[in-house]
PDB file of C-alpha atoms in Angstrom:
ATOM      1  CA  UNK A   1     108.244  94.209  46.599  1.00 57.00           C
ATOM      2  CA  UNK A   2     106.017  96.271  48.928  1.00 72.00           C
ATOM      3  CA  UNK A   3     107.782  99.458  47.905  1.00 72.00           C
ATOM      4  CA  UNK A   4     107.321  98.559  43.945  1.00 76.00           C
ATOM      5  CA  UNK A   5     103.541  98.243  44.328  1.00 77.00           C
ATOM      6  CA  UNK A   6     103.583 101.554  46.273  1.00 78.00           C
ATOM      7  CA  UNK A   7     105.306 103.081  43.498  1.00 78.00           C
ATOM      8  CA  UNK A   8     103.025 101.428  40.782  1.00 83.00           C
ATOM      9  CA  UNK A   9      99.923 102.555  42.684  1.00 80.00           C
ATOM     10  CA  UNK A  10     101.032 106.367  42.787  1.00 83.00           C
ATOM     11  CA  UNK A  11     101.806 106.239  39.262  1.00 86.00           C
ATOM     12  CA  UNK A  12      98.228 104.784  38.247  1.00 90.00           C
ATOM     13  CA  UNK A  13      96.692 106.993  40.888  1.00 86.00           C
ATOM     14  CA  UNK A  14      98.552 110.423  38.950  1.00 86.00           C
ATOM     15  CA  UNK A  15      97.780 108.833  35.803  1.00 86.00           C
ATOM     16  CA  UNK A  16      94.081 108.776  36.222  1.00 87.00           C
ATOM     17  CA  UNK A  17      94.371 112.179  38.298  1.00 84.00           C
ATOM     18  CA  UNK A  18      96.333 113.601  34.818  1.00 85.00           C
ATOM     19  CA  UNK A  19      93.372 112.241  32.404  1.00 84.00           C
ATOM     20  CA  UNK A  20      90.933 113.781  34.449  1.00 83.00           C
ATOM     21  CA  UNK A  21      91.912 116.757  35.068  1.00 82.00           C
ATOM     22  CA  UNK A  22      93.877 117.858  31.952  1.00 82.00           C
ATOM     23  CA  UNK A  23      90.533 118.313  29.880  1.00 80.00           C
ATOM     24  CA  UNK A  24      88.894 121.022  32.648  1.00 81.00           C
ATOM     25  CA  UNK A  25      92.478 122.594  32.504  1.00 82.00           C
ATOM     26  CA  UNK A  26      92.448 122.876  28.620  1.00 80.00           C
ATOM     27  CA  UNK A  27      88.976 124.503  28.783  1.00 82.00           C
ATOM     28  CA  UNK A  28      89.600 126.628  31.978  1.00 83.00           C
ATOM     29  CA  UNK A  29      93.102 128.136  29.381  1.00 81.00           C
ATOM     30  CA  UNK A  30      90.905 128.059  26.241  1.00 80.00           C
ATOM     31  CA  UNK A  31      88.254 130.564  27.947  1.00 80.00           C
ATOM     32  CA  UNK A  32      90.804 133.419  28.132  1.00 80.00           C
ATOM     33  CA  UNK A  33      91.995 133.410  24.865  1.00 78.00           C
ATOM     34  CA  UNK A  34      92.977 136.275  23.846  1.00 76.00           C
ATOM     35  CA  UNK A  35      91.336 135.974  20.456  1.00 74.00           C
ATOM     36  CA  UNK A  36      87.759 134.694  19.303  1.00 72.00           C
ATOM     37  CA  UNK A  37      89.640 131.952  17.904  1.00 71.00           C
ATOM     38  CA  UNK A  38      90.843 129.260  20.564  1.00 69.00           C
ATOM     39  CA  UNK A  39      94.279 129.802  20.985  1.00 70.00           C
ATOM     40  CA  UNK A  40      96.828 129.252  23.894  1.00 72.00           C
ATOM     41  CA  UNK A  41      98.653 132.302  24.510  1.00 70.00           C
ATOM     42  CA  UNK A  42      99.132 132.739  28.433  1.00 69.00           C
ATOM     43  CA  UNK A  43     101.551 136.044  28.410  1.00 66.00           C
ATOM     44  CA  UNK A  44      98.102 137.476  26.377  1.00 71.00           C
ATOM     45  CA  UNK A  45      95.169 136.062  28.088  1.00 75.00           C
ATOM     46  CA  UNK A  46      91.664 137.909  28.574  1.00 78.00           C
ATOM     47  CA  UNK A  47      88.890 137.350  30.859  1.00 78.00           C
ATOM     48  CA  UNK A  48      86.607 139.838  28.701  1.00 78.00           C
ATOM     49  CA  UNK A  49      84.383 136.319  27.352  1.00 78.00           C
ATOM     50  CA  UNK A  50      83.151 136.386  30.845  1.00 81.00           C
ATOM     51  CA  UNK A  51      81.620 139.679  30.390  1.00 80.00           C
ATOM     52  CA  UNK A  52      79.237 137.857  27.293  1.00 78.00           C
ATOM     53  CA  UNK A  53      77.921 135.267  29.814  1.00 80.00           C
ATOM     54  CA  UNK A  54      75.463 138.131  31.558  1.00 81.00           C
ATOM     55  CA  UNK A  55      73.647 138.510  28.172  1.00 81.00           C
ATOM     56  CA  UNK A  56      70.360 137.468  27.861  1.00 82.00           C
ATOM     57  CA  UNK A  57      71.363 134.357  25.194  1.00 83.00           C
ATOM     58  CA  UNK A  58      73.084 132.786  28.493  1.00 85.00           C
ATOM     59  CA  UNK A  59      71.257 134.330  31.449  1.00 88.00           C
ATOM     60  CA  UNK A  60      67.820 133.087  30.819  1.00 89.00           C
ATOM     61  CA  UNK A  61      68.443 129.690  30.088  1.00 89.00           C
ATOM     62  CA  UNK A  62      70.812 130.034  33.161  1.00 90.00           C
ATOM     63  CA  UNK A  63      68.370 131.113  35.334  1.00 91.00           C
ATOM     64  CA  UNK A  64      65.591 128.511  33.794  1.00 90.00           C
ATOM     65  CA  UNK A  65      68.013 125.727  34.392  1.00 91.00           C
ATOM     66  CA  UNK A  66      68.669 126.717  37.700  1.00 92.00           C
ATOM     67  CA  UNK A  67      65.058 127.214  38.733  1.00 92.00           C
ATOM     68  CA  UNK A  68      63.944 123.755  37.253  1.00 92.00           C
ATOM     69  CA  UNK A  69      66.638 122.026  39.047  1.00 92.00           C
ATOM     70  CA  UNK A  70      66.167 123.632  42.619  1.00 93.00           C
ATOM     71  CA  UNK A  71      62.174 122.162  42.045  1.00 94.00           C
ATOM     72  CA  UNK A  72      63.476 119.086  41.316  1.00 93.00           C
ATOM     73  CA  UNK A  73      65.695 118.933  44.343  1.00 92.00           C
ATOM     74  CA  UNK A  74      63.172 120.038  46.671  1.00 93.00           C
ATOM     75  CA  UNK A  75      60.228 117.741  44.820  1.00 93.00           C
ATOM     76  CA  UNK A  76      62.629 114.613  44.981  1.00 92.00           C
ATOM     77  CA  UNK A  77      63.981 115.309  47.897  1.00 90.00           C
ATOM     78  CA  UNK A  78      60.248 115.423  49.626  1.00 91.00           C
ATOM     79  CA  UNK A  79      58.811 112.043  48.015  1.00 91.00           C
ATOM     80  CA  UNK A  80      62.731 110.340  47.929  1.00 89.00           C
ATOM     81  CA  UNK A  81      62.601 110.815  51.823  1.00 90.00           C
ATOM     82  CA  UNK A  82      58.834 109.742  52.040  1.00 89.00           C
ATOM     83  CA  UNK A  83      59.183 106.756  50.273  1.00 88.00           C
ATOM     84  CA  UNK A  84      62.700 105.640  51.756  1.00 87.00           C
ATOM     85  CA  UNK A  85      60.640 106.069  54.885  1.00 86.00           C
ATOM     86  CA  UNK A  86      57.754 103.732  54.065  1.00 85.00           C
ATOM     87  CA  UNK A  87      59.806 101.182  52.211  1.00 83.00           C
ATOM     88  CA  UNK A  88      62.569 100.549  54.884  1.00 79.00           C
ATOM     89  CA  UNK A  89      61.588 102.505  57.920  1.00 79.00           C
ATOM     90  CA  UNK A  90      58.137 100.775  58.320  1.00 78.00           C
ATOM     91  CA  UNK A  91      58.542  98.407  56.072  1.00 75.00           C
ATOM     92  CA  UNK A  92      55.397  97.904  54.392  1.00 75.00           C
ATOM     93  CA  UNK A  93      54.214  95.083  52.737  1.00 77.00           C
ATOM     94  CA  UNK A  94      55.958  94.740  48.961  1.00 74.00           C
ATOM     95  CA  UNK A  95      58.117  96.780  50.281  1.00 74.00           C
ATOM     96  CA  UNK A  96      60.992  95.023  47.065  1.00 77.00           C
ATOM     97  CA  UNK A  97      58.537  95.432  44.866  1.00 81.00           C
ATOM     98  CA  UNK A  98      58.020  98.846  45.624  1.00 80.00           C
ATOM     99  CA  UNK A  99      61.767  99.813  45.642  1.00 79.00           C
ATOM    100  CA  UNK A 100      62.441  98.127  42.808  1.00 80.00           C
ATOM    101  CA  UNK A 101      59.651 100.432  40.899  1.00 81.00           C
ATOM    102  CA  UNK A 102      61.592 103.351  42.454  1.00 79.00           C
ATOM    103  CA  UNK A 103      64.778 101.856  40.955  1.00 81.00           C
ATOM    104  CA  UNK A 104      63.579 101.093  37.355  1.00 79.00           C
ATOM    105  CA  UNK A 105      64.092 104.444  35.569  1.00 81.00           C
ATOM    106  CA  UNK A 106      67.285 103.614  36.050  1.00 79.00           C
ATOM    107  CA  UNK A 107      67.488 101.008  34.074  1.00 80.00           C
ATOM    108  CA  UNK A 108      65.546 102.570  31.028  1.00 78.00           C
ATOM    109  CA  UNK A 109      68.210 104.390  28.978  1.00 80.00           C
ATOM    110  CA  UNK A 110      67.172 108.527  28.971  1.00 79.00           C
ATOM    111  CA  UNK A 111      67.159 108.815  25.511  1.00 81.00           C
ATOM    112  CA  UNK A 112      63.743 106.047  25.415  1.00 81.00           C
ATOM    113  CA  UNK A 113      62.266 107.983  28.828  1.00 80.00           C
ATOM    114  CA  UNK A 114      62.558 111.413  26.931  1.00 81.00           C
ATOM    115  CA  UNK A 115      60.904 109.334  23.438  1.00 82.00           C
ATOM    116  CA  UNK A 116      58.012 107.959  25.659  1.00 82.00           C
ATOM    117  CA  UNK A 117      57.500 111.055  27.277  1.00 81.00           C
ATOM    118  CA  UNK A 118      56.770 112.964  24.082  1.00 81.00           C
ATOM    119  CA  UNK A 119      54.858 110.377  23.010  1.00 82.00           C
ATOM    120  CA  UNK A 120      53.030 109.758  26.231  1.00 81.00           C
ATOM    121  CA  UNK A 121      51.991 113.495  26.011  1.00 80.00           C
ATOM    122  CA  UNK A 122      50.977 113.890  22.532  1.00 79.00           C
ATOM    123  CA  UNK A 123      48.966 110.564  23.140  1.00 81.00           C
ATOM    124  CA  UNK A 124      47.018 112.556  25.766  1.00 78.00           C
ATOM    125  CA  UNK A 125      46.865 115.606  23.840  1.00 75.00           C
ATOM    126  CA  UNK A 126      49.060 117.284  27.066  1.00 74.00           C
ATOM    127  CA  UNK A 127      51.566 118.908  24.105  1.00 72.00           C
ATOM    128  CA  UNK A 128      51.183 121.888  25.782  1.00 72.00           C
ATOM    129  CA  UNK A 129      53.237 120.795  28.444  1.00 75.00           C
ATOM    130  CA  UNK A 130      55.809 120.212  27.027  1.00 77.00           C
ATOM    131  CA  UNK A 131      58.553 122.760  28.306  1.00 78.00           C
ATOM    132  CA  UNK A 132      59.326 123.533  31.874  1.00 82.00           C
ATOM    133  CA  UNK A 133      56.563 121.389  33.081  1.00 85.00           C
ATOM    134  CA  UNK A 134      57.334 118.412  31.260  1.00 84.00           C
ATOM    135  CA  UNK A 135      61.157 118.878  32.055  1.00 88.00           C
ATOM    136  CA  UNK A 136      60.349 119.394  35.795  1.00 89.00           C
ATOM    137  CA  UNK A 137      58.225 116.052  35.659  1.00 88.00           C
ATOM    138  CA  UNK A 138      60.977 113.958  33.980  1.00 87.00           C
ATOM    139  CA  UNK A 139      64.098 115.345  36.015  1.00 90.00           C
ATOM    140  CA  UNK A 140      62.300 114.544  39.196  1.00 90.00           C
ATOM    141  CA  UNK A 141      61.743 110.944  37.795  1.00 88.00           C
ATOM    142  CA  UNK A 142      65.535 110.998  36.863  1.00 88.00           C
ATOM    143  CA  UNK A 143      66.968 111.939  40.424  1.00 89.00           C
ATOM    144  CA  UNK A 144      64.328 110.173  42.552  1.00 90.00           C
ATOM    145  CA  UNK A 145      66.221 106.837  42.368  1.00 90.00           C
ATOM    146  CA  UNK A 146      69.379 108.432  43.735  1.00 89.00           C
ATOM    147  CA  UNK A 147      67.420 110.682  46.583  1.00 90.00           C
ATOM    148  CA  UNK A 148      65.662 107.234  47.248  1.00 89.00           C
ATOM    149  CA  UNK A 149      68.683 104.894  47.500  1.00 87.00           C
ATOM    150  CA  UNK A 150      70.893 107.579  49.342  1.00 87.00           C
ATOM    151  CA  UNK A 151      68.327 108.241  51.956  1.00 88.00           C
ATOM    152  CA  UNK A 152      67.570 104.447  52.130  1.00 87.00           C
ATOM    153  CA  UNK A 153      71.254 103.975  53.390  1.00 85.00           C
ATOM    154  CA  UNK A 154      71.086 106.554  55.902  1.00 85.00           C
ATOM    155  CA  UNK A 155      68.126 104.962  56.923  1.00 85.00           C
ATOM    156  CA  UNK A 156      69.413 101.661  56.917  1.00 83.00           C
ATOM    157  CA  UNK A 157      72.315 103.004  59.366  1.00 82.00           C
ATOM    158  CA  UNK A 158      70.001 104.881  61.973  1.00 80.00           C
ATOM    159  CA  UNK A 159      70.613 103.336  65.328  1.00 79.00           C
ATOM    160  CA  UNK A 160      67.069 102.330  66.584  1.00 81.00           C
ATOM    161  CA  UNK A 161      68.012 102.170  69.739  1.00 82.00           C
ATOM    162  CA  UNK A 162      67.765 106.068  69.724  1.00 82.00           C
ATOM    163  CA  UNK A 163      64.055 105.818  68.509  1.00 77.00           C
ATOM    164  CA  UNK A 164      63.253 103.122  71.379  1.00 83.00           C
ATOM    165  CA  UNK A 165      64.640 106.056  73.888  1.00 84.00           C
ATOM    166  CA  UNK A 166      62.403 108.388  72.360  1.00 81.00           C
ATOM    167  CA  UNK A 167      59.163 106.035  72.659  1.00 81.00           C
ATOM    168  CA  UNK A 168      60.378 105.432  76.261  1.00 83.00           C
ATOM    169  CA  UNK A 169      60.540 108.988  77.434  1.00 78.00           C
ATOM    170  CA  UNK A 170      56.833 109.579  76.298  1.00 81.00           C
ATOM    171  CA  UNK A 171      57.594 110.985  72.659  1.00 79.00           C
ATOM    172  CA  UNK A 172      54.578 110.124  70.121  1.00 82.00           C
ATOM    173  CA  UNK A 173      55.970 108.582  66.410  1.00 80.00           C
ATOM    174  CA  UNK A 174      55.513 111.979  65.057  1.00 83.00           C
ATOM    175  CA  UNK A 175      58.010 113.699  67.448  1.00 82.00           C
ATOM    176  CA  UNK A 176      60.138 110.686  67.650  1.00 83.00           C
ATOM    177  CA  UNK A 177      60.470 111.369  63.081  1.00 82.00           C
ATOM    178  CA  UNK A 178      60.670 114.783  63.283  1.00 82.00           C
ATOM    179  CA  UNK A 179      63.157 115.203  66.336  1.00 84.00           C
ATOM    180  CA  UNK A 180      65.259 111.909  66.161  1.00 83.00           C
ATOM    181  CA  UNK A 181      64.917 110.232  62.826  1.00 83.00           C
ATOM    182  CA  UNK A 182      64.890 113.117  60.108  1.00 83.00           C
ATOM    183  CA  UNK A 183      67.723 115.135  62.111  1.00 85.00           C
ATOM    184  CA  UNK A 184      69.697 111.784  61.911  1.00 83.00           C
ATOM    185  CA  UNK A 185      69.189 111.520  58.079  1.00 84.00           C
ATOM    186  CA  UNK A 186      69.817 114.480  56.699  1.00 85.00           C
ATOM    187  CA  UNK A 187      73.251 114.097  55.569  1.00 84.00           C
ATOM    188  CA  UNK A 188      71.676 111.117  53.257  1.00 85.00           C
ATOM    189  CA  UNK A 189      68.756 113.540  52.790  1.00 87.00           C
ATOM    190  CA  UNK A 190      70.927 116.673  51.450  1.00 87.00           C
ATOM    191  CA  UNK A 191      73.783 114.520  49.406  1.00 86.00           C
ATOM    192  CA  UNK A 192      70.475 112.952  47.593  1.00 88.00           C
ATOM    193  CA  UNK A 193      69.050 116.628  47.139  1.00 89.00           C
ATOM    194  CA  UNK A 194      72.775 117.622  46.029  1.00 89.00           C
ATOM    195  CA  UNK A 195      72.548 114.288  43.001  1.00 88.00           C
ATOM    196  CA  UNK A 196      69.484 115.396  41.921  1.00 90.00           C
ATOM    197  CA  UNK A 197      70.273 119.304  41.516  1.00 92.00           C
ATOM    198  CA  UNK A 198      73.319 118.905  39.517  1.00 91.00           C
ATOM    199  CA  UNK A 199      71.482 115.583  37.591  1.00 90.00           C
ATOM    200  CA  UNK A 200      68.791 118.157  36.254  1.00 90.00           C
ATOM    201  CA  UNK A 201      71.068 121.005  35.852  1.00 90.00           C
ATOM    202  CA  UNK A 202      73.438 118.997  33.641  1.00 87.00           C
ATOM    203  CA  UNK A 203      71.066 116.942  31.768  1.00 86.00           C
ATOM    204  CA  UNK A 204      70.990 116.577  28.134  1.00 85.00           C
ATOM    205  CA  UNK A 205      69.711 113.440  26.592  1.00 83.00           C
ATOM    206  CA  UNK A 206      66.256 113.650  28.152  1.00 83.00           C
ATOM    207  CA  UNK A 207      65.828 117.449  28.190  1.00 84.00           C
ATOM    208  CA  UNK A 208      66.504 117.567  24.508  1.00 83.00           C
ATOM    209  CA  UNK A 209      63.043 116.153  23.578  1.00 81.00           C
ATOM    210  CA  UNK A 210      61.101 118.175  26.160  1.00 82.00           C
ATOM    211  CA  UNK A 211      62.622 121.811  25.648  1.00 82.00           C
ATOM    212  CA  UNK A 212      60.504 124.464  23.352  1.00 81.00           C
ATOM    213  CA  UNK A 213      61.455 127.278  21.749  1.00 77.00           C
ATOM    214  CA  UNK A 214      62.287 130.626  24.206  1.00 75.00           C
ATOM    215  CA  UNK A 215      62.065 127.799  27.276  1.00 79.00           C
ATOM    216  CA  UNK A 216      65.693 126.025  26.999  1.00 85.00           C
ATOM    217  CA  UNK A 217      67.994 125.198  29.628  1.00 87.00           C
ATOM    218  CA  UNK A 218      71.343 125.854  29.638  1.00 87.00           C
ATOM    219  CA  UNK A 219      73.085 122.653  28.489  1.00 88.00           C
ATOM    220  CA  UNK A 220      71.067 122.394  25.568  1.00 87.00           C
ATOM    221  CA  UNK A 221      71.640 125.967  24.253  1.00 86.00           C
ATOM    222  CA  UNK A 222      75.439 124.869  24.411  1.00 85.00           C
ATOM    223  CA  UNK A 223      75.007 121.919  22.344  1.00 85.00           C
ATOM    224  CA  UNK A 224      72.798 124.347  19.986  1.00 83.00           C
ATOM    225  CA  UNK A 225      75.438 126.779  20.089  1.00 82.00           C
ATOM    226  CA  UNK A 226      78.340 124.043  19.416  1.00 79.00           C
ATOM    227  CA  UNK A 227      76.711 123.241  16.496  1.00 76.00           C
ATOM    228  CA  UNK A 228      77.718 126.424  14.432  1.00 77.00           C
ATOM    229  CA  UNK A 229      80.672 127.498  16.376  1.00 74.00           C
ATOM    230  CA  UNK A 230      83.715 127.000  19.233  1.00 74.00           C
ATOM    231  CA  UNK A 231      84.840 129.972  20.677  1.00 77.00           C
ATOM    232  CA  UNK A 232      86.333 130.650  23.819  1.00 81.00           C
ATOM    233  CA  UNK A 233      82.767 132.263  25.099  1.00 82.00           C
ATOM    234  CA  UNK A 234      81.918 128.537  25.024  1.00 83.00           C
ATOM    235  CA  UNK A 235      84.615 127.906  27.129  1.00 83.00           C
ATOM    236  CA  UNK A 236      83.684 130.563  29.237  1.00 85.00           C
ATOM    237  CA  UNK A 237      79.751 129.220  29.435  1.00 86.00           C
ATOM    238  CA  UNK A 238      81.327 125.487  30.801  1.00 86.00           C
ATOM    239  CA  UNK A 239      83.958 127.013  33.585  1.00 87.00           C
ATOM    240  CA  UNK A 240      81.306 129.140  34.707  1.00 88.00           C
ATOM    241  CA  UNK A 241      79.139 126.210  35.116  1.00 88.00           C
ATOM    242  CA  UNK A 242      81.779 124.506  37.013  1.00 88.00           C
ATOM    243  CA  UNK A 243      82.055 126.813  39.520  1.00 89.00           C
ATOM    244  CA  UNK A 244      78.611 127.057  39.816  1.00 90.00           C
ATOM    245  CA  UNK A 245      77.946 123.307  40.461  1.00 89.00           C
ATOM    246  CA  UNK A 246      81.228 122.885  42.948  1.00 88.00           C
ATOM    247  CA  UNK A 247      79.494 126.334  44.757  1.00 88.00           C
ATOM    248  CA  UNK A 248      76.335 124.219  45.348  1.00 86.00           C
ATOM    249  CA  UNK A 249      78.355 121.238  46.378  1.00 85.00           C
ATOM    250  CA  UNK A 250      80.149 123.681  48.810  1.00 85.00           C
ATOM    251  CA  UNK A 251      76.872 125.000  50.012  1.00 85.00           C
ATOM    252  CA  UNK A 252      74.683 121.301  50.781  1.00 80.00           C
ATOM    253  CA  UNK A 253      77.443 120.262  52.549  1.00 79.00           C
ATOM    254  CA  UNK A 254      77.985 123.207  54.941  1.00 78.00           C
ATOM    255  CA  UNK A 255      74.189 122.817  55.314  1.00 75.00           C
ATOM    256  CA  UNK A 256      74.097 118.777  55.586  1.00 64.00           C
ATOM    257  CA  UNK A 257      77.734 117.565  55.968  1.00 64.00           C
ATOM    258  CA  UNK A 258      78.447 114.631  54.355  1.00 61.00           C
ATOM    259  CA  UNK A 259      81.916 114.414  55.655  1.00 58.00           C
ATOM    260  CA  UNK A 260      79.955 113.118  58.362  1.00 55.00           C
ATOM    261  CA  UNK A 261      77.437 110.516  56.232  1.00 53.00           C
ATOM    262  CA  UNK A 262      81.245 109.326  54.279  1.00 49.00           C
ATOM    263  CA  UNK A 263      83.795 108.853  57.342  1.00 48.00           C
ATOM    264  CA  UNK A 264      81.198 108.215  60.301  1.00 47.00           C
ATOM    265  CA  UNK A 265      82.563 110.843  62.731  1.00 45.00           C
ATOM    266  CA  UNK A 266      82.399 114.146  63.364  1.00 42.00           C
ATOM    267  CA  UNK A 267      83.570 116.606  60.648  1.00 43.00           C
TER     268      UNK A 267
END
């Protein structure tokens, strides 16, 4: 019987391995077709698409994408850290209440944030924020829950016995943070930063109210560009990406190591 359910759970496990990966292997083939047509002809593939995702139609919103979402990592992971700090660290008084308010975008649907946003800012006559500014606002609002509640758990599993060493060898509560606590952390601190760099990078259904004319990010001039065609330069665009985002993954967790935050050892 043992054996059957072993062989059952493999099957499910390549089942759900299959439907997840076949997708990102159809587009990986469909961006070297050979012709501008998608087409799947490997004895004839191409990787001249590439060579169109260095043109300006690409780059800048590239480059804007990226340079919103390394803000809003940085921003996030600054207050995410603060407040995680205050809230279960010292504990301070309506200290639920408080993380529940950190919680609740969360639990308004992005479409509705990016609506009251707009609104919210023609209300105030701020319309001319709208753009980067208003996207860097609302992405920081999007990741701070998950900077928050990662951070929170690292913070939840700090030994304070360490800190009570610290106060006992003559260390003040700033050096006692800075040298003890925040060194401890920062696998919870960096995954958190990691959430909310590829949250803005890939977000669509609150950027797409908030983006202006010759100031778009990259995922929404791929739905614009969906709209009129599918080529295998679109392809191209979403492998790229891909790499991009596992690259970053790579890099926060040489820098952090979250092998060490998942398994509770050493890496």
């Amino acid at each position: 019987m043992n054996w059957l359910l072993l062989v059952l759970f493999r099957l499910m496990l390549a089942g759900v391995l299959t439907f997840i990966t076949l997708p990102l292997a159809v587009v990986i083939a469909a961006s070297f077709s050979p012709t501008s047509a998608v087409t799947f002809r490997p004895w004839e593939w191409t990787a001249r698409w590439y060579g169109d995702l260095v043109s300006e139609r690409w780059l800048l919103p590239f480059l804007l994408s990226v340079k919103i979402a390394v803000i809003v990592s940085i921003v996030s992971g600054i207050i995410g850290v603060m407040a995680a700090y205050a809230v279960f660290y010292e504990k301070i008084r309506g200290s639920e209440a408080a993380m529940s308010a950190l919680l609740s975008p969360l639990s308004v649907p992005q479409i509705v944030k990016g609506v009251a946003i707009v609104l919210f800012l023609s209300l105030v006559g701020l319309q001319s924020f709208l753009g980067t500014p208003a996207l860097i606002a609302a992405h920081i609002v999007l990741a701070l829950p998950f900077v928050v509640r990662m951070v929170a758990t690292s913070i939840a599993n700090f030994d304070r016995n360490l800190d009570r060493a610290g106060q006992i060898l003559g260390a003040n509560k700033r050096q006692r943070v800075q040298y003890i606590l925040l060194p401890a952390i920062r696998p919870g601190v960096l995954s958190g930063m990691t959430f909310a760099f590829i949250i803005s990078f890939n977000n669509i259904p609150l950027s797409v109210f908030l983006v202006r004319p010759g100031d778009t990010t990259l995922p929404i001039t791929v739905i614009n560009y969906l709209e009129y065609s599918l080529d295998p330069v679109m392809a191209a665009v979403n492998v790229a990406s891909m790499i991009f985002i596992l690259a970053v993954i790579f890099l926060f967790e040489k820098i952090g190591g979250f092998s060490v935050k998942l398994h509770g050892g050493s890496k």
